[in-house]
mmCIF file of C-alpha atoms and ligand atoms in Angstrom:
data_model
loop_
_atom_site.group_PDB
_atom_site.id
_atom_site.type_symbol
_atom_site.label_atom_id
_atom_site.label_comp_id
_atom_site.label_asym_id
_atom_site.label_seq_id
_atom_site.Cartn_x
_atom_site.Cartn_y
_atom_site.Cartn_z
ATOM 1 C CA MET A 263 -40.454 -11.475 30.737
ATOM 2 C CA LEU A 264 -40.180 -8.029 29.249
ATOM 3 C CA VAL A 265 -42.452 -5.885 31.377
ATOM 4 C CA LYS A 266 -44.121 -2.999 29.567
ATOM 5 C CA ASN A 267 -46.471 -1.496 32.051
ATOM 6 C CA PRO A 268 -45.973 -2.443 35.698
ATOM 7 C CA LYS A 269 -48.583 -1.050 38.062
ATOM 8 C CA PHE A 270 -48.792 -0.692 41.805
ATOM 9 C CA VAL A 271 -52.020 -2.394 42.904
ATOM 10 C CA ILE A 272 -52.378 -2.103 46.664
ATOM 11 C CA SER A 273 -50.638 -2.143 50.035
ATOM 12 C CA ALA A 274 -52.152 -4.766 52.276
ATOM 13 C CA VAL A 275 -51.707 -6.001 55.799
ATOM 14 C CA LYS A 276 -54.546 -8.492 56.189
ATOM 15 C CA PRO A 277 -55.618 -11.231 53.803
ATOM 16 C CA GLU A 278 -58.964 -9.449 53.255
ATOM 17 C CA GLN A 279 -56.971 -6.615 51.705
ATOM 18 C CA TYR A 280 -55.001 -8.746 49.260
ATOM 19 C CA PRO A 281 -56.040 -8.043 45.684
ATOM 20 C CA VAL A 282 -58.648 -10.287 44.139
ATOM 21 C CA SER A 283 -56.708 -11.717 41.232
ATOM 22 C CA ASP A 284 -55.745 -15.030 39.749
ATOM 23 C CA LEU A 285 -52.268 -13.978 38.644
ATOM 24 C CA LEU A 286 -49.414 -16.075 39.958
ATOM 25 C CA GLU A 287 -47.307 -14.239 42.512
ATOM 26 C CA VAL A 288 -43.564 -14.004 43.048
ATOM 27 C CA ALA A 289 -42.726 -12.602 46.469
ATOM 28 C CA PHE A 290 -39.573 -10.736 47.513
ATOM 29 C CA ALA A 291 -38.396 -11.103 51.103
ATOM 30 C CA GLY A 292 -35.397 -9.715 52.911
ATOM 31 C CA ARG A 293 -34.195 -7.418 55.644
ATOM 32 C CA SER A 294 -34.548 -3.657 55.308
ATOM 33 C CA ASN A 295 -31.832 -2.330 53.038
ATOM 34 C CA ALA A 296 -31.184 -5.709 51.420
ATOM 35 C CA GLY A 297 -32.031 -4.044 48.126
ATOM 36 C CA LYS A 298 -35.585 -5.266 47.604
ATOM 37 C CA SER A 299 -37.066 -2.116 46.082
ATOM 38 C CA SER A 300 -34.015 -1.585 43.897
ATOM 39 C CA LEU A 301 -34.253 -5.139 42.574
ATOM 40 C CA ILE A 302 -37.980 -4.946 41.836
ATOM 41 C CA ASN A 303 -37.443 -1.653 40.014
ATOM 42 C CA ALA A 304 -34.481 -3.033 38.049
ATOM 43 C CA LEU A 305 -36.406 -6.163 37.034
ATOM 44 C CA VAL A 306 -39.273 -4.103 35.634
ATOM 45 C CA ASN A 307 -37.091 -1.300 34.290
ATOM 46 C CA ARG A 308 -38.619 1.455 36.376
ATOM 47 C CA LYS A 309 -36.905 3.957 38.635
ATOM 48 C CA ARG A 310 -39.473 4.282 41.351
ATOM 49 C CA LEU A 311 -42.233 1.736 41.104
ATOM 50 C CA ALA A 312 -41.203 0.216 44.414
ATOM 51 C CA TYR A 313 -39.710 2.362 47.134
ATOM 52 C CA SER A 314 -38.484 1.457 50.576
ATOM 53 C CA GLY A 315 -40.345 3.120 53.396
ATOM 54 C CA SER A 316 -37.806 1.777 55.807
ATOM 55 C CA THR A 317 -36.670 5.039 57.371
ATOM 56 C CA GLN A 318 -39.346 4.867 60.071
ATOM 57 C CA GLY A 319 -38.441 1.355 61.088
ATOM 58 C CA MET A 320 -40.249 -1.528 59.590
ATOM 59 C CA THR A 321 -42.417 -1.320 56.530
ATOM 60 C CA ARG A 322 -45.398 -3.316 57.619
ATOM 61 C CA GLN A 323 -47.307 -3.570 54.435
ATOM 62 C CA ILE A 324 -47.255 -6.032 51.617
ATOM 63 C CA ASN A 325 -47.130 -4.238 48.274
ATOM 64 C CA PHE A 326 -48.573 -5.827 45.167
ATOM 65 C CA TYR A 327 -47.442 -4.947 41.630
ATOM 66 C CA ASP A 328 -49.260 -6.137 38.527
ATOM 67 C CA LEU A 329 -46.919 -6.812 35.609
ATOM 68 C CA ASP A 330 -48.918 -6.398 32.411
ATOM 69 C CA GLY A 331 -51.710 -8.630 33.730
ATOM 70 C CA GLU A 332 -49.288 -11.576 33.461
ATOM 71 C CA LEU A 333 -47.678 -11.894 36.851
ATOM 72 C CA MET A 334 -47.768 -10.226 40.255
ATOM 73 C CA PHE A 335 -44.656 -9.129 42.129
ATOM 74 C CA VAL A 336 -45.196 -8.969 45.868
ATOM 75 C CA ASP A 337 -42.907 -6.904 48.064
ATOM 76 C CA LEU A 338 -42.955 -8.284 51.617
ATOM 77 C CA PRO A 339 -42.189 -6.040 54.597
ATOM 78 C CA GLY A 340 -38.481 -5.743 55.386
ATOM 79 C CA TYR A 341 -37.137 -6.824 58.743
ATOM 80 C CA GLY A 342 -34.034 -6.541 60.882
ATOM 81 C CA TYR A 343 -34.252 -3.003 62.184
ATOM 82 C CA ALA A 344 -32.530 -2.831 65.577
ATOM 83 C CA ALA A 345 -34.916 -0.173 66.901
ATOM 84 C CA VAL A 346 -38.007 -2.272 66.424
ATOM 85 C CA SER A 347 -40.062 -3.302 69.456
ATOM 86 C CA LYS A 348 -41.172 -6.830 70.262
ATOM 87 C CA ASP A 349 -44.760 -5.937 69.381
ATOM 88 C CA GLN A 350 -43.742 -4.596 65.982
ATOM 89 C CA LYS A 351 -41.715 -7.701 65.341
ATOM 90 C CA ALA A 352 -44.640 -9.931 66.257
ATOM 91 C CA LEU A 353 -46.847 -7.940 63.900
ATOM 92 C CA TRP A 354 -44.298 -8.289 61.097
ATOM 93 C CA GLY A 355 -44.248 -12.049 61.688
ATOM 94 C CA LYS A 356 -48.009 -12.244 61.542
ATOM 95 C CA VAL A 357 -48.200 -10.257 58.322
ATOM 96 C CA VAL A 358 -45.452 -12.174 56.504
ATOM 97 C CA GLU A 359 -46.116 -15.671 57.760
ATOM 98 C CA GLY A 360 -49.831 -15.089 57.212
ATOM 99 C CA TYR A 361 -49.297 -14.185 53.576
ATOM 100 C CA LEU A 362 -46.920 -17.115 52.922
ATOM 101 C CA ASN A 363 -49.428 -19.584 54.265
ATOM 102 C CA VAL A 364 -52.750 -18.403 52.898
ATOM 103 C CA ARG A 365 -52.094 -17.234 49.376
ATOM 104 C CA PRO A 366 -52.787 -20.053 46.923
ATOM 105 C CA GLN A 367 -51.441 -18.169 43.906
ATOM 106 C CA LEU A 368 -48.100 -17.494 45.598
ATOM 107 C CA TYR A 369 -45.757 -19.420 43.410
ATOM 108 C CA MET A 370 -42.231 -18.489 44.317
ATOM 109 C CA VAL A 371 -40.381 -16.631 47.045
ATOM 110 C CA LEU A 372 -37.065 -14.901 46.466
ATOM 111 C CA LEU A 373 -35.105 -14.336 49.645
ATOM 112 C CA LEU A 374 -32.717 -11.408 49.221
ATOM 113 C CA LEU A 375 -29.463 -11.215 51.128
ATOM 114 C CA ASP A 376 -26.798 -8.532 50.872
ATOM 115 C CA VAL A 377 -23.830 -10.468 49.472
ATOM 116 C CA ARG A 378 -21.468 -8.838 51.989
ATOM 117 C CA ARG A 379 -23.388 -9.805 55.131
ATOM 118 C CA ASP A 380 -23.759 -13.092 56.887
ATOM 119 C CA PRO A 381 -27.370 -14.244 57.185
ATOM 120 C CA SER A 382 -28.974 -12.918 60.386
ATOM 121 C CA ALA A 383 -31.257 -14.793 62.781
ATOM 122 C CA ASP A 384 -34.194 -13.062 61.048
ATOM 123 C CA ASP A 385 -32.972 -14.208 57.629
ATOM 124 C CA LEU A 386 -32.807 -17.762 58.926
ATOM 125 C CA LEU A 387 -36.300 -17.475 60.378
ATOM 126 C CA MET A 388 -37.609 -16.142 57.086
ATOM 127 C CA TYR A 389 -35.954 -19.028 55.268
ATOM 128 C CA ARG A 390 -37.551 -21.489 57.693
ATOM 129 C CA TRP A 391 -41.031 -20.047 57.075
ATOM 130 C CA ILE A 392 -40.531 -20.288 53.322
ATOM 131 C CA ARG A 393 -39.515 -23.931 53.602
ATOM 132 C CA GLU A 394 -42.290 -24.756 56.045
ATOM 133 C CA ALA A 395 -44.842 -23.258 53.664
ATOM 134 C CA GLU A 396 -43.382 -25.605 51.015
ATOM 135 C CA LEU A 397 -42.996 -22.833 48.495
ATOM 136 C CA GLU A 398 -40.702 -22.800 45.523
ATOM 137 C CA HIS A 399 -37.805 -20.508 46.432
ATOM 138 C CA ALA A 400 -34.361 -19.207 45.591
ATOM 139 C CA ILE A 401 -31.752 -17.030 47.281
ATOM 140 C CA VAL A 402 -30.775 -13.758 45.644
ATOM 141 C CA LEU A 403 -27.469 -12.192 46.653
ATOM 142 C CA THR A 404 -27.745 -8.459 46.104
ATOM 143 C CA LYS A 405 -25.206 -5.670 45.502
ATOM 144 C CA CYS A 406 -22.671 -7.942 43.810
ATOM 145 C CA ASP A 407 -21.135 -4.885 42.114
ATOM 146 C CA LYS A 408 -19.561 -4.180 45.514
ATOM 147 C CA LEU A 409 -17.352 -7.262 45.252
ATOM 148 C CA SER A 410 -15.241 -8.885 42.579
ATOM 149 C CA ARG A 411 -16.868 -11.690 40.671
ATOM 150 C CA MET A 412 -14.627 -14.219 42.390
ATOM 151 C CA LYS A 413 -15.318 -12.871 45.859
ATOM 152 C CA CYS A 414 -19.028 -12.946 45.083
ATOM 153 C CA ARG A 415 -18.813 -16.619 44.144
ATOM 154 C CA GLU A 416 -16.912 -17.291 47.346
ATOM 155 C CA ARG A 417 -19.600 -15.533 49.381
ATOM 156 C CA ALA A 418 -22.271 -17.618 47.663
ATOM 157 C CA GLY A 419 -20.532 -20.769 48.940
ATOM 158 C CA GLU A 420 -20.189 -19.353 52.448
ATOM 159 C CA ILE A 421 -23.828 -18.328 52.565
ATOM 160 C CA ARG A 422 -24.927 -21.731 51.259
ATOM 161 C CA ARG A 423 -23.031 -23.361 54.114
ATOM 162 C CA ALA A 424 -24.218 -20.875 56.746
ATOM 163 C CA MET A 425 -27.845 -21.537 55.784
ATOM 164 C CA SER A 426 -27.355 -25.271 55.149
ATOM 165 C CA LEU A 427 -28.962 -24.800 51.748
ATOM 166 C CA PRO A 428 -29.570 -28.042 49.904
ATOM 167 C CA PRO A 429 -27.963 -28.220 46.444
ATOM 168 C CA GLU A 430 -31.316 -27.858 44.669
ATOM 169 C CA VAL A 431 -31.825 -24.362 46.067
ATOM 170 C CA ASN A 432 -30.414 -21.906 43.555
ATOM 171 C CA ILE A 433 -28.433 -18.823 44.479
ATOM 172 C CA PHE A 434 -28.562 -15.866 42.089
ATOM 173 C CA PRO A 435 -25.879 -13.198 42.464
ATOM 174 C CA VAL A 436 -27.233 -9.900 41.141
ATOM 175 C CA SER A 437 -26.626 -6.191 41.020
ATOM 176 C CA SER A 438 -29.467 -3.758 40.464
ATOM 177 C CA THR A 439 -26.877 -1.066 39.806
ATOM 178 C CA ASP A 440 -24.996 -2.668 36.923
ATOM 179 C CA ARG A 441 -27.754 -5.215 36.124
ATOM 180 C CA THR A 442 -25.490 -8.250 36.608
ATOM 181 C CA GLY A 443 -27.499 -11.452 36.948
ATOM 182 C CA LEU A 444 -30.910 -9.947 36.224
ATOM 183 C CA GLU A 445 -31.421 -11.924 33.043
ATOM 184 C CA ALA A 446 -30.632 -15.206 34.781
ATOM 185 C CA LEU A 447 -33.022 -14.303 37.582
ATOM 186 C CA TRP A 448 -35.817 -13.446 35.128
ATOM 187 C CA GLU A 449 -35.219 -16.738 33.380
ATOM 188 C CA ALA A 450 -35.637 -18.607 36.662
ATOM 189 C CA ILE A 451 -38.829 -16.688 37.452
ATOM 190 C CA ASP A 452 -40.235 -17.325 33.968
ATOM 191 C CA THR A 453 -39.386 -21.015 34.131
ATOM 192 C CA ALA A 454 -40.897 -21.421 37.577
ATOM 193 C CA VAL A 455 -44.174 -19.721 36.749
ATOM 194 C CA SER A 456 -44.621 -21.356 33.365
ATOM 195 C CA ASP A 457 -44.171 -24.902 34.714
HETATM 196 P P1 GDP B 1228 -34.838 -2.268 50.592
HETATM 197 O O1 GDP B 1228 -34.953 -1.605 51.934
HETATM 198 O O2 GDP B 1228 -34.568 -3.739 50.734
HETATM 199 O O3 GDP B 1228 -35.964 -1.978 49.652
HETATM 200 O O4 GDP B 1228 -33.481 -1.708 49.938
HETATM 201 P P2 GDP B 1228 -33.251 -0.593 48.798
HETATM 202 O O5 GDP B 1228 -33.581 -1.125 47.467
HETATM 203 O O6 GDP B 1228 -33.911 0.671 49.228
HETATM 204 O O7 GDP B 1228 -31.664 -0.455 48.881
HETATM 205 C C1 GDP B 1228 -30.993 -0.109 50.081
HETATM 206 C C2 GDP B 1228 -29.726 0.638 49.735
HETATM 207 O O8 GDP B 1228 -28.842 -0.208 48.985
HETATM 208 C C3 GDP B 1228 -29.960 1.862 48.851
HETATM 209 O O9 GDP B 1228 -29.051 2.866 49.246
HETATM 210 C C4 GDP B 1228 -29.644 1.365 47.446
HETATM 211 O O10 GDP B 1228 -29.194 2.388 46.593
HETATM 212 C C5 GDP B 1228 -28.541 0.359 47.712
HETATM 213 N N1 GDP B 1228 -28.555 -0.707 46.704
HETATM 214 C C6 GDP B 1228 -29.593 -1.491 46.362
HETATM 215 N N2 GDP B 1228 -29.237 -2.361 45.381
HETATM 216 C C7 GDP B 1228 -27.939 -2.115 45.098
HETATM 217 C C8 GDP B 1228 -26.994 -2.686 44.173
HETATM 218 O O11 GDP B 1228 -27.268 -3.617 43.393
HETATM 219 N N3 GDP B 1228 -25.721 -2.166 44.187
HETATM 220 C C9 GDP B 1228 -25.366 -1.172 45.022
HETATM 221 N N4 GDP B 1228 -24.103 -0.751 44.984
HETATM 222 N N5 GDP B 1228 -26.227 -0.607 45.902
HETATM 223 C C10 GDP B 1228 -27.498 -1.070 45.937
#
């Protein structure tokens, strides 16, 4: 999809605050710094539509972006900050798991992982929630410009094994910096939502 006019809609925490809309939604999940905002911006060709508010710990809100009235991108709160308290973590869980389970128009979840890091316990938990909610999903390996193409492929295999990903779950290596893999990712999103 070639996005012409992406718009921020709302930041929400509770389901009552989610936008009233019948657009299909593609959600982006991942730990803080995984490259979520950069990827959303790169996919819609904007510099600062999405921004990470991760400096103060966890971003707790779910941000909704309307893409030309055709599709909604949903930026889920990042996780994995060491300084976060148990209460904050529980709140994050409630916000994210709540959204995954109550949003009928949620069509696909992309789980972002930094290609250089092994999946954390939080990444595995996130992946479990996505599977338990029986949502269409794929893994996106970010920052692939930091590694050679071959090394990136190797990492994809290692991460597939570490997460016990079944063969039908696709892994998309991307770079928001040099735009590697973005076309393939858009194709997968388009195919999923037009099915
Ligand atoms: P978020 O917290 O998941 O939203 O992560 P950001 O998008 O803010 O990215 C975290 C850091 O990684 C920032 O310093 C980005 O500039 C950097 N980053 C994100 N994507 C890429 C990428 O594709 N390549 C490189 N080299 N750096 C990236």
